[in-house]
CSV table of C-alpha atoms and ligand atoms in Angstrom, one decimal:
chain,number,residue,atom,x,y,z
R,69,MET,CA,0.0,0.0,0.0
R,70,GLN,CA,1.1,3.5,-0.6
R,71,ASN,CA,0.4,6.9,0.8
R,72,LEU,CA,-1.0,8.9,-2.2
R,73,SER,CA,-4.2,10.6,-3.2
R,74,LYS,CA,-6.4,9.5,-6.0
R,75,HIS,CA,-9.7,10.4,-7.7
R,76,HIS,CA,-12.7,9.8,-5.6
R,77,VAL,CA,-15.8,8.2,-7.0
R,78,LYS,CA,-19.2,8.2,-5.4
R,79,GLN,CA,-19.8,5.2,-3.3
R,80,ASP,CA,-22.9,4.1,-5.1
R,81,ASP,CA,-21.7,4.7,-8.7
R,82,HIS,CA,-21.6,1.0,-9.5
R,83,GLN,CA,-24.5,-0.3,-7.6
R,84,ARG,CA,-27.3,-1.8,-9.6
R,85,ALA,CA,-30.6,0.1,-9.2
R,86,GLU,CA,-32.9,-2.7,-10.3
R,87,GLY,CA,-35.2,-3.9,-7.5
R,88,GLY,CA,-34.2,-4.5,-4.0
R,89,ARG,CA,-32.0,-7.5,-4.6
R,90,THR,CA,-28.6,-6.0,-5.0
R,91,LYS,CA,-27.2,-6.1,-1.5
R,92,ALA,CA,-23.8,-5.2,-0.2
R,93,ALA,CA,-21.8,-7.7,1.7
R,94,THR,CA,-22.7,-5.1,4.3
R,95,SER,CA,-26.3,-4.2,3.9
R,96,GLY,CA,-26.1,-0.5,3.3
R,97,GLN,CA,-28.3,2.6,3.2
R,98,VAL,CA,-27.9,4.7,6.3
R,99,ASP,CA,-28.9,8.2,7.0
R,100,ASP,CA,-26.0,10.1,5.6
R,101,SER,CA,-26.4,13.1,7.8
R,102,SER,CA,-23.9,11.5,10.1
R,103,GLY,CA,-20.5,10.3,9.1
R,104,LEU,CA,-17.6,12.7,8.7
R,105,ASN,CA,-14.3,11.5,10.1
R,106,ILE,CA,-14.9,8.4,12.2
R,107,GLY,CA,-12.1,6.1,11.0
R,108,GLY,CA,-9.4,7.7,13.2
R,109,ASP,CA,-5.8,6.4,13.3
R,110,TRP,CA,-5.2,3.3,11.3
R,111,LYS,CA,-2.1,1.2,11.0
R,112,PHE,CA,-1.3,-1.7,8.6
R,113,SER,CA,-1.4,-5.0,10.4
R,114,LYS,CA,-1.6,-8.6,9.2
R,115,ASN,CA,-4.1,-10.8,11.1
R,116,PRO,CA,-5.1,-8.0,13.5
R,117,GLN,CA,-6.3,-8.7,17.0
R,118,PHE,CA,-9.9,-7.6,16.3
R,119,LEU,CA,-10.4,-10.8,14.2
R,120,LYS,CA,-9.9,-13.0,17.2
R,121,ASP,CA,-12.0,-10.8,19.5
R,122,ARG,CA,-14.8,-10.8,17.0
R,123,LEU,CA,-14.7,-14.6,16.6
R,124,ALA,CA,-14.9,-15.1,20.3
R,125,VAL,CA,-18.1,-13.0,20.5
R,126,TRP,CA,-19.5,-14.9,17.4
R,127,ASP,CA,-18.8,-18.3,19.0
R,128,ARG,CA,-20.7,-17.4,22.1
R,129,LEU,CA,-23.7,-16.0,20.3
R,130,TYR,CA,-23.8,-18.8,17.7
R,131,GLU,CA,-23.9,-21.5,20.4
R,132,LYS,CA,-26.9,-19.7,21.9
R,133,GLN,CA,-28.7,-19.7,18.5
R,134,ALA,CA,-27.8,-23.3,17.8
R,135,ALA,CA,-29.5,-24.3,21.1
R,136,LYS,CA,-32.7,-22.5,20.0
R,137,TYR,CA,-32.8,-24.2,16.6
R,138,LYS,CA,-32.4,-27.6,18.4
R,139,GLU,CA,-35.7,-27.0,20.1
R,140,PHE,CA,-37.8,-26.7,16.9
R,141,PRO,CA,-39.7,-29.9,16.0
R,142,ARG,CA,-38.3,-32.3,13.4
R,143,GLU,CA,-41.3,-33.1,11.2
R,144,LYS,CA,-41.8,-34.6,7.8
R,145,ILE,CA,-42.1,-31.7,5.2
R,146,ASN,CA,-43.1,-31.5,1.6
R,147,VAL,CA,-41.0,-29.6,-0.9
R,148,THR,CA,-42.5,-28.6,-4.3
R,149,LEU,CA,-40.0,-27.9,-7.1
R,150,GLN,CA,-40.6,-25.5,-9.9
R,151,ASP,CA,-41.8,-28.2,-12.3
R,152,GLY,CA,-44.3,-29.4,-9.8
R,153,ALA,CA,-42.3,-32.5,-8.6
R,154,GLN,CA,-42.6,-33.3,-4.9
R,155,ARG,CA,-39.8,-34.2,-2.5
R,156,ASP,CA,-39.8,-35.2,1.1
R,157,GLY,CA,-37.6,-33.8,3.9
R,158,THR,CA,-37.4,-33.1,7.6
R,159,SER,CA,-37.9,-29.7,9.1
R,160,PHE,CA,-34.8,-27.9,10.4
R,161,GLU,CA,-32.6,-30.7,8.9
R,162,THR,CA,-33.2,-30.9,5.1
R,163,THR,CA,-31.5,-28.2,3.1
R,164,PRO,CA,-32.1,-27.1,-0.5
R,165,PHE,CA,-28.8,-28.8,-1.3
R,166,ASP,CA,-30.2,-32.1,0.1
R,167,VAL,CA,-33.3,-31.7,-2.1
R,168,ALA,CA,-31.1,-30.9,-5.2
R,169,LYS,CA,-29.0,-34.0,-4.4
R,170,GLN,CA,-32.1,-36.2,-4.7
R,171,ILE,CA,-32.2,-35.1,-8.4
R,172,SER,CA,-28.4,-35.6,-8.9
R,173,LYS,CA,-25.2,-34.9,-7.0
R,174,GLN,CA,-23.7,-33.2,-10.1
R,175,PHE,CA,-26.8,-30.9,-10.3
R,176,ALA,CA,-26.7,-30.1,-6.6
R,177,GLU,CA,-23.0,-29.0,-6.7
R,178,LYS,CA,-23.9,-26.3,-9.3
R,179,ILE,CA,-26.6,-24.7,-7.2
R,180,ILE,CA,-25.7,-21.3,-6.0
R,181,VAL,CA,-28.8,-20.1,-4.2
R,182,ALA,CA,-32.4,-21.0,-3.6
R,183,LYS,CA,-35.7,-19.1,-3.4
R,184,ILE,CA,-38.6,-20.4,-1.3
R,185,LYS,CA,-42.1,-19.6,-0.3
R,186,TYR,CA,-43.6,-21.4,2.7
R,187,THR,CA,-47.0,-23.0,2.5
R,188,ARG,CA,-46.6,-24.2,6.1
R,189,ARG,CA,-43.8,-22.8,8.3
R,190,ILE,CA,-43.3,-24.9,11.4
R,191,GLY,CA,-41.3,-22.3,13.3
R,192,THR,CA,-38.7,-19.6,12.7
R,193,LEU,CA,-36.3,-17.2,14.4
R,194,ASP,CA,-36.7,-14.8,11.5
R,195,GLU,CA,-39.8,-13.0,12.4
R,196,GLY,CA,-39.2,-9.2,12.6
R,197,LEU,CA,-36.1,-9.4,10.4
R,198,LEU,CA,-35.9,-7.0,7.5
R,199,ASN,CA,-36.6,-8.8,4.2
R,200,PRO,CA,-35.2,-7.0,1.2
R,201,GLU,CA,-37.5,-9.1,-1.1
R,202,ASP,CA,-40.6,-7.8,0.6
R,203,ASP,CA,-42.7,-5.6,-1.7
R,204,GLY,CA,-44.7,-4.2,1.2
R,205,LYS,CA,-47.9,-5.9,0.1
R,206,SER,CA,-47.2,-9.4,1.4
R,207,THR,CA,-47.3,-10.8,4.9
R,208,PHE,CA,-44.4,-12.6,6.5
R,209,GLU,CA,-46.2,-15.9,5.8
R,210,ASN,CA,-46.6,-15.5,2.0
R,211,GLN,CA,-43.4,-13.9,1.1
R,212,TRP,CA,-40.6,-15.3,-1.2
R,213,PHE,CA,-37.3,-15.6,0.5
R,214,PHE,CA,-33.8,-16.0,-1.0
R,215,TRP,CA,-32.3,-18.9,1.0
R,216,ASP,CA,-28.8,-20.3,1.5
R,217,VAL,CA,-28.4,-23.6,-0.2
R,218,ASN,CA,-27.0,-25.2,3.0
R,219,ARG,CA,-29.6,-23.7,5.4
R,220,PRO,CA,-32.2,-26.1,6.8
R,221,LEU,CA,-35.8,-25.6,5.6
R,222,GLU,CA,-38.4,-24.6,8.2
R,223,GLY,CA,-41.6,-26.2,6.7
R,224,ASP,CA,-43.5,-27.2,3.6
R,225,CYS,CA,-42.5,-24.9,0.7
R,226,ILE,CA,-42.2,-24.2,-3.0
R,227,LEU,CA,-38.5,-24.2,-4.0
R,228,ILE,CA,-36.6,-22.7,-6.9
R,229,LEU,CA,-32.9,-23.5,-7.4
R,230,TYR,CA,-30.5,-21.1,-9.3
R,231,ARG,CA,-27.2,-21.7,-10.9
R,232,PHE,CA,-24.5,-19.3,-12.0
R,233,GLU,CA,-26.2,-19.0,-15.5
R,234,ASN,CA,-29.2,-17.4,-13.8
R,235,ALA,CA,-29.0,-13.7,-12.9
R,236,GLU,CA,-30.0,-14.6,-9.3
R,237,GLY,CA,-27.1,-17.1,-9.1
R,238,ARG,CA,-24.5,-14.8,-10.6
R,239,GLU,CA,-25.5,-12.0,-8.3
R,240,THR,CA,-25.2,-14.3,-5.2
R,241,PHE,CA,-21.9,-15.6,-6.5
R,242,TRP,CA,-20.4,-12.1,-6.8
R,243,HIS,CA,-22.0,-11.0,-3.6
R,244,SER,CA,-20.3,-13.9,-1.8
R,245,SER,CA,-17.0,-13.2,-3.6
R,246,ALA,CA,-17.1,-9.7,-2.1
R,247,HIS,CA,-17.0,-11.4,1.3
R,248,VAL,CA,-13.9,-13.4,0.2
R,249,LEU,CA,-12.3,-10.2,-0.9
R,250,GLY,CA,-13.2,-8.5,2.4
R,251,GLN,CA,-11.7,-11.4,4.3
R,252,THR,CA,-8.4,-11.0,2.4
R,253,LEU,CA,-8.3,-7.3,3.0
R,254,GLU,CA,-8.9,-7.8,6.8
R,255,THR,CA,-6.3,-10.6,7.2
R,256,GLU,CA,-3.6,-9.2,4.9
R,257,PHE,CA,-3.9,-5.5,5.7
R,258,GLY,CA,-6.1,-5.2,8.8
R,259,VAL,CA,-8.6,-2.8,7.1
R,260,HIS,CA,-11.9,-1.7,8.5
R,261,LEU,CA,-14.4,-3.0,6.0
R,262,CYS,CA,-17.2,-0.6,5.0
R,263,HIS,CA,-19.4,-1.5,2.1
R,264,GLY,CA,-19.1,-4.3,-0.5
R,265,PRO,CA,-21.8,-5.0,-3.1
R,266,PRO,CA,-22.0,-7.0,-6.3
R,267,THR,CA,-22.0,-5.0,-9.6
R,268,GLU,CA,-23.0,-5.9,-13.2
R,269,ASN,CA,-19.5,-7.2,-13.8
R,270,GLY,CA,-18.2,-8.5,-10.5
R,271,PHE,CA,-18.0,-6.8,-7.1
R,272,PHE,CA,-16.0,-4.4,-5.0
R,273,TYR,CA,-15.3,-3.7,-1.3
R,274,ASP,CA,-14.7,-0.3,0.2
R,275,SER,CA,-12.5,-0.3,3.3
R,276,TYR,CA,-10.8,2.3,5.6
R,277,THR,CA,-7.0,2.3,5.5
R,278,GLY,CA,-6.2,5.7,7.0
R,279,LYS,CA,-4.0,7.6,4.7
R,280,ASP,CA,-2.7,4.6,2.8
R,281,ILE,CA,-4.0,3.4,-0.6
R,282,PHE,CA,-3.8,0.2,-2.5
R,283,HIS,CA,-1.4,-0.2,-5.4
R,284,ASP,CA,-1.1,-2.7,-8.3
R,285,LYS,CA,1.6,-4.5,-6.4
R,286,ASP,CA,-1.0,-5.4,-3.7
R,287,TYR,CA,-3.2,-7.3,-6.2
R,288,PRO,CA,-1.2,-10.6,-6.2
R,289,ILE,CA,-1.2,-10.5,-2.3
R,290,ILE,CA,-5.0,-10.3,-2.4
R,291,GLN,CA,-5.3,-12.9,-5.1
R,292,LYS,CA,-3.1,-15.3,-3.2
R,293,ALA,CA,-5.0,-14.9,0.0
R,294,ALA,CA,-8.3,-15.4,-1.9
R,295,GLN,CA,-7.0,-18.7,-3.3
R,296,LYS,CA,-6.3,-19.8,0.3
R,297,VAL,CA,-9.9,-18.9,1.3
R,298,VAL,CA,-11.1,-21.0,-1.7
R,299,ALA,CA,-8.9,-23.9,-0.9
R,300,GLU,CA,-10.2,-23.9,2.7
R,301,LYS,CA,-13.7,-24.6,1.3
R,302,GLN,CA,-15.2,-22.2,3.8
R,303,THR,CA,-19.0,-22.4,4.3
R,304,PHE,CA,-21.1,-19.4,5.2
R,305,THR,CA,-23.0,-19.5,8.5
R,306,ARG,CA,-25.8,-17.2,9.5
R,307,LEU,CA,-26.5,-15.6,12.9
R,308,ILE,CA,-29.5,-13.5,14.0
R,309,LEU,CA,-28.5,-10.6,16.2
R,310,THR,CA,-30.3,-8.0,18.4
R,311,LYS,CA,-29.1,-4.5,17.9
R,312,GLU,CA,-27.0,-4.7,21.1
R,313,GLU,CA,-25.4,-8.0,20.0
R,314,ALA,CA,-24.6,-6.5,16.6
R,315,LEU,CA,-22.9,-3.5,18.3
R,316,GLU,CA,-20.9,-5.8,20.5
R,317,LEU,CA,-19.8,-8.1,17.6
R,318,PHE,CA,-18.8,-5.2,15.3
R,319,GLY,CA,-17.6,-2.9,18.2
R,320,LYS,CA,-14.1,-2.5,16.8
R,321,ASN,CA,-15.2,-1.2,13.4
R,322,PRO,CA,-16.5,2.4,13.7
R,323,PHE,CA,-18.1,2.2,10.2
R,324,LYS,CA,-20.2,-0.9,11.0
R,325,VAL,CA,-21.1,0.6,14.4
R,326,GLN,CA,-22.4,3.6,12.6
R,327,LEU,CA,-24.4,1.5,10.1
R,328,ILE,CA,-26.0,-0.5,13.0
R,329,SER,CA,-26.7,2.5,15.1
R,330,SER,CA,-28.5,4.4,12.4
R,331,LYS,CA,-30.0,1.6,10.3
R,332,ILE,CA,-31.4,-0.8,12.9
R,333,PRO,CA,-34.3,0.5,15.1
R,334,ASP,CA,-34.1,-0.1,18.8
R,335,GLY,CA,-35.4,-3.6,19.5
R,336,GLY,CA,-34.8,-4.6,15.9
R,337,LYS,CA,-33.0,-7.7,14.6
R,338,VAL,CA,-30.3,-8.1,12.0
R,339,THR,CA,-28.3,-10.9,10.5
R,340,ALA,CA,-24.5,-11.5,10.2
R,341,TYR,CA,-22.7,-14.1,8.2
R,342,ARG,CA,-19.3,-15.8,8.9
R,343,CYS,CA,-16.9,-17.4,6.4
R,344,GLY,CA,-13.5,-18.2,7.7
R,345,THR,CA,-12.3,-15.3,9.9
R,346,LEU,CA,-14.7,-12.8,8.2
R,347,ILE,CA,-17.8,-11.9,10.0
R,348,ASP,CA,-20.0,-9.4,8.2
R,349,LEU,CA,-23.2,-7.6,8.7
R,350,CYS,CA,-25.3,-9.0,5.9
R,351,THR,CA,-28.8,-10.2,4.9
R,352,GLY,CA,-27.4,-13.0,2.6
R,353,PRO,CA,-27.9,-15.3,1.0
R,354,HIS,CA,-24.5,-16.8,-0.1
R,355,ILE,CA,-22.9,-19.6,-2.1
R,356,PRO,CA,-22.7,-22.9,-0.1
R,357,THR,CA,-18.9,-23.0,-0.1
R,358,THR,CA,-16.0,-20.8,-1.3
R,359,LYS,CA,-14.6,-23.8,-3.3
R,360,MET,CA,-17.1,-22.9,-6.0
R,361,ILE,CA,-14.9,-19.9,-6.8
R,362,LYS,CA,-12.5,-21.4,-9.3
R,363,ALA,CA,-11.1,-18.1,-10.6
R,364,PHE,CA,-10.6,-14.8,-8.7
R,365,LYS,CA,-9.1,-11.7,-10.1
R,366,VAL,CA,-8.6,-8.2,-8.7
R,367,MET,CA,-9.4,-5.8,-11.6
R,368,LYS,CA,-8.6,-2.3,-10.3
R,369,ASN,CA,-8.8,0.0,-7.3
R,370,SER,CA,-9.9,3.5,-6.7
R,371,SER,CA,-11.1,5.7,-3.8
R,372,ALA,CA,-14.5,6.5,-2.5
R,373,TYR,CA,-16.0,8.5,0.4
R,374,TRP,CA,-17.8,6.8,3.3
R,375,LEU,CA,-21.5,7.0,2.4
R,376,GLY,CA,-20.5,8.6,-0.9
R,377,LYS,CA,-20.3,12.0,0.7
R,378,ALA,CA,-17.3,14.3,0.1
R,379,GLY,CA,-15.8,15.4,3.5
R,380,ASN,CA,-16.4,12.0,5.1
R,381,ASP,CA,-13.6,9.6,5.5
R,382,SER,CA,-11.7,8.6,2.3
R,383,LEU,CA,-12.0,4.8,1.6
R,384,GLN,CA,-10.1,2.4,-0.6
R,385,ARG,CA,-12.2,0.6,-3.2
R,386,VAL,CA,-10.9,-2.7,-4.6
R,387,TYR,CA,-12.8,-4.2,-7.6
R,388,GLY,CA,-12.7,-7.9,-8.4
R,389,VAL,CA,-14.4,-10.5,-10.5
R,390,THR,CA,-14.8,-14.3,-10.0
R,391,PHE,CA,-16.1,-17.3,-12.0
R,392,PRO,CA,-16.9,-20.9,-11.4
R,393,SER,CA,-14.2,-21.8,-14.0
R,394,LYS,CA,-10.9,-20.4,-15.2
R,395,LYS,CA,-12.2,-20.6,-18.8
R,396,GLU,CA,-15.1,-18.2,-18.0
R,397,LEU,CA,-12.6,-15.7,-16.5
R,398,ASP,CA,-10.4,-15.9,-19.6
R,399,GLU,CA,-13.4,-15.3,-21.8
R,400,HIS,CA,-14.4,-12.3,-19.6
R,401,ILE,CA,-10.9,-10.7,-19.8
R,402,HIS,CA,-10.9,-11.3,-23.6
R,403,LEU,CA,-14.3,-9.5,-24.0
R,404,ILE,CA,-13.0,-6.6,-22.0
R,405,GLU,CA,-9.9,-6.3,-24.2
R,406,GLU,CA,-12.0,-6.5,-27.4
R,407,ALA,CA,-14.4,-3.9,-26.1
R,408,ALA,CA,-11.4,-1.6,-25.3
R,409,LYS,CA,-10.3,-1.9,-29.0
R,410,ARG,CA,-13.7,-0.8,-30.2
R,411,ASP,CA,-14.0,2.0,-27.6
R,412,HIS,CA,-15.1,5.1,-29.6
R,413,ARG,CA,-12.8,7.2,-27.4
R,414,ASN,CA,-9.8,5.3,-28.8
R,415,ILE,CA,-11.2,5.3,-32.4
R,416,GLY,CA,-11.8,9.1,-32.2
R,417,GLN,CA,-8.1,9.6,-31.3
R,418,GLN,CA,-6.7,7.0,-33.8
R,419,GLN,CA,-8.6,8.5,-36.7
R,420,ASP,CA,-8.0,12.1,-35.7
R,421,LEU,CA,-11.8,12.8,-35.3
R,422,PHE,CA,-12.1,14.0,-31.7
R,423,HIS,CA,-10.8,13.6,-28.2
R,424,MET,CA,-12.4,13.3,-24.7
R,425,HIS,CA,-11.1,14.3,-21.4
R,426,HIS,CA,-11.6,12.4,-18.1
R,427,LEU,CA,-12.3,15.7,-16.3
R,428,SER,CA,-15.3,16.3,-18.7
R,429,PRO,CA,-16.8,12.8,-19.3
R,430,GLY,CA,-19.4,12.7,-22.0
R,431,CYS,CA,-18.1,15.9,-23.7
R,432,VAL,CA,-16.6,15.5,-27.2
R,433,PHE,CA,-13.9,17.9,-28.4
R,434,MET,CA,-14.2,17.8,-32.2
R,435,TYR,CA,-11.3,18.0,-34.6
R,436,PRO,CA,-11.8,19.4,-38.2
R,437,LYS,CA,-12.0,15.9,-39.7
R,438,GLY,CA,-14.5,14.8,-37.1
R,439,ASN,CA,-16.5,17.9,-37.7
R,440,VAL,CA,-16.8,17.0,-41.4
R,441,VAL,CA,-18.1,13.6,-40.5
R,442,TYR,CA,-20.5,15.0,-37.9
R,443,GLN,CA,-21.9,17.7,-40.3
R,444,ASN,CA,-22.4,15.1,-43.1
R,445,LEU,CA,-24.3,12.8,-40.7
R,446,MET,CA,-26.5,15.6,-39.5
R,447,ASP,CA,-27.3,16.7,-43.1
R,448,MET,CA,-28.2,13.1,-44.0
R,449,ILE,CA,-30.5,12.8,-41.0
R,450,ARG,CA,-32.2,16.1,-41.8
R,451,ARG,CA,-32.7,15.0,-45.5
R,452,GLU,CA,-34.3,11.8,-44.4
R,453,TYR,CA,-36.6,13.6,-42.0
R,454,ARG,CA,-37.8,15.8,-44.8
R,455,VAL,CA,-38.4,12.8,-47.1
R,456,ARG,CA,-40.5,11.3,-44.3
R,457,GLY,CA,-42.6,14.4,-43.8
R,458,TYR,CA,-41.0,15.8,-40.6
R,459,GLN,CA,-40.7,19.5,-40.4
J,211,LIG,ZN1,-23.3,-11.2,2.3
């Protein structure tokens, strides 16, 4: 990492706006009236102490939750697949992965995420949790829920299974990959993680690193650490927290503390997920295991402001992309290279037509040759308009 300044981008520039599904590895949206400089002094540290402290709190709370789940009755449940086929299972034991395995093991291993609707829910600890899929018109009983593939089912339900080829699967894959990236940033550099959503072409994670910034030479370090996470075949586990528990769990990270304080109402509940040493505030769902990520590449880095607001703490944004196979990553890189060759900004320069400047994006500075082409095109369009009766 290096101590330099870089261009800042708005924190939400790359977030997808469609629907409520795109979720950060940290579920976002807080009142941005608060913020400013909360990061304080920060020093580089590999495997910082806060990782161990956080895990100790997690273990204690997770044990408490496991005891509660043990008390729910194990009953025969009926699962209806999208094609109408019926499968049997046991409540609080059978997972969507188990159901998929009844079809074929090969099929099950490609399932990224599930979506379910309960027709009879035997019990749950989820009541009162914020559901990002809720359109406001449905009740808790008749809602669709995105569901971790390795999370036990809680009653009779309709089940849809998604693979990487489906938009839902790809988004979950990249969302989960943001957690892997976050884990490497914490263990290798000791950052305070802030906000890490999937994007249309991968994912990023914003983190606080004081006055330091990431540099190209850090990419191989991140990629090597990510490969280790993948090799460890980490699973994602889910924990429901009260606001007080969440504040205790994330107490060492001032950014997460601010999100929890401003986003969760008093008496409210929130979820966190763990994979490896990373524990993150998140609504989920995630891929069943990190071993599904066969190719992981850091694409670039830039800076951002906390909550996208100038004047707040400056953050480091690291972009990455992942795929279930090396071949798909190679194809993706090839497409990016081909698109760059056909970029009108490069063609404009090469053919002496126009240039563009990064300080004025979208503004074209025309050269004489470019102006001739432009005027001829405009003349043709006007001629065609007249032929077709426009005035
Ligand atoms: Zn997540």
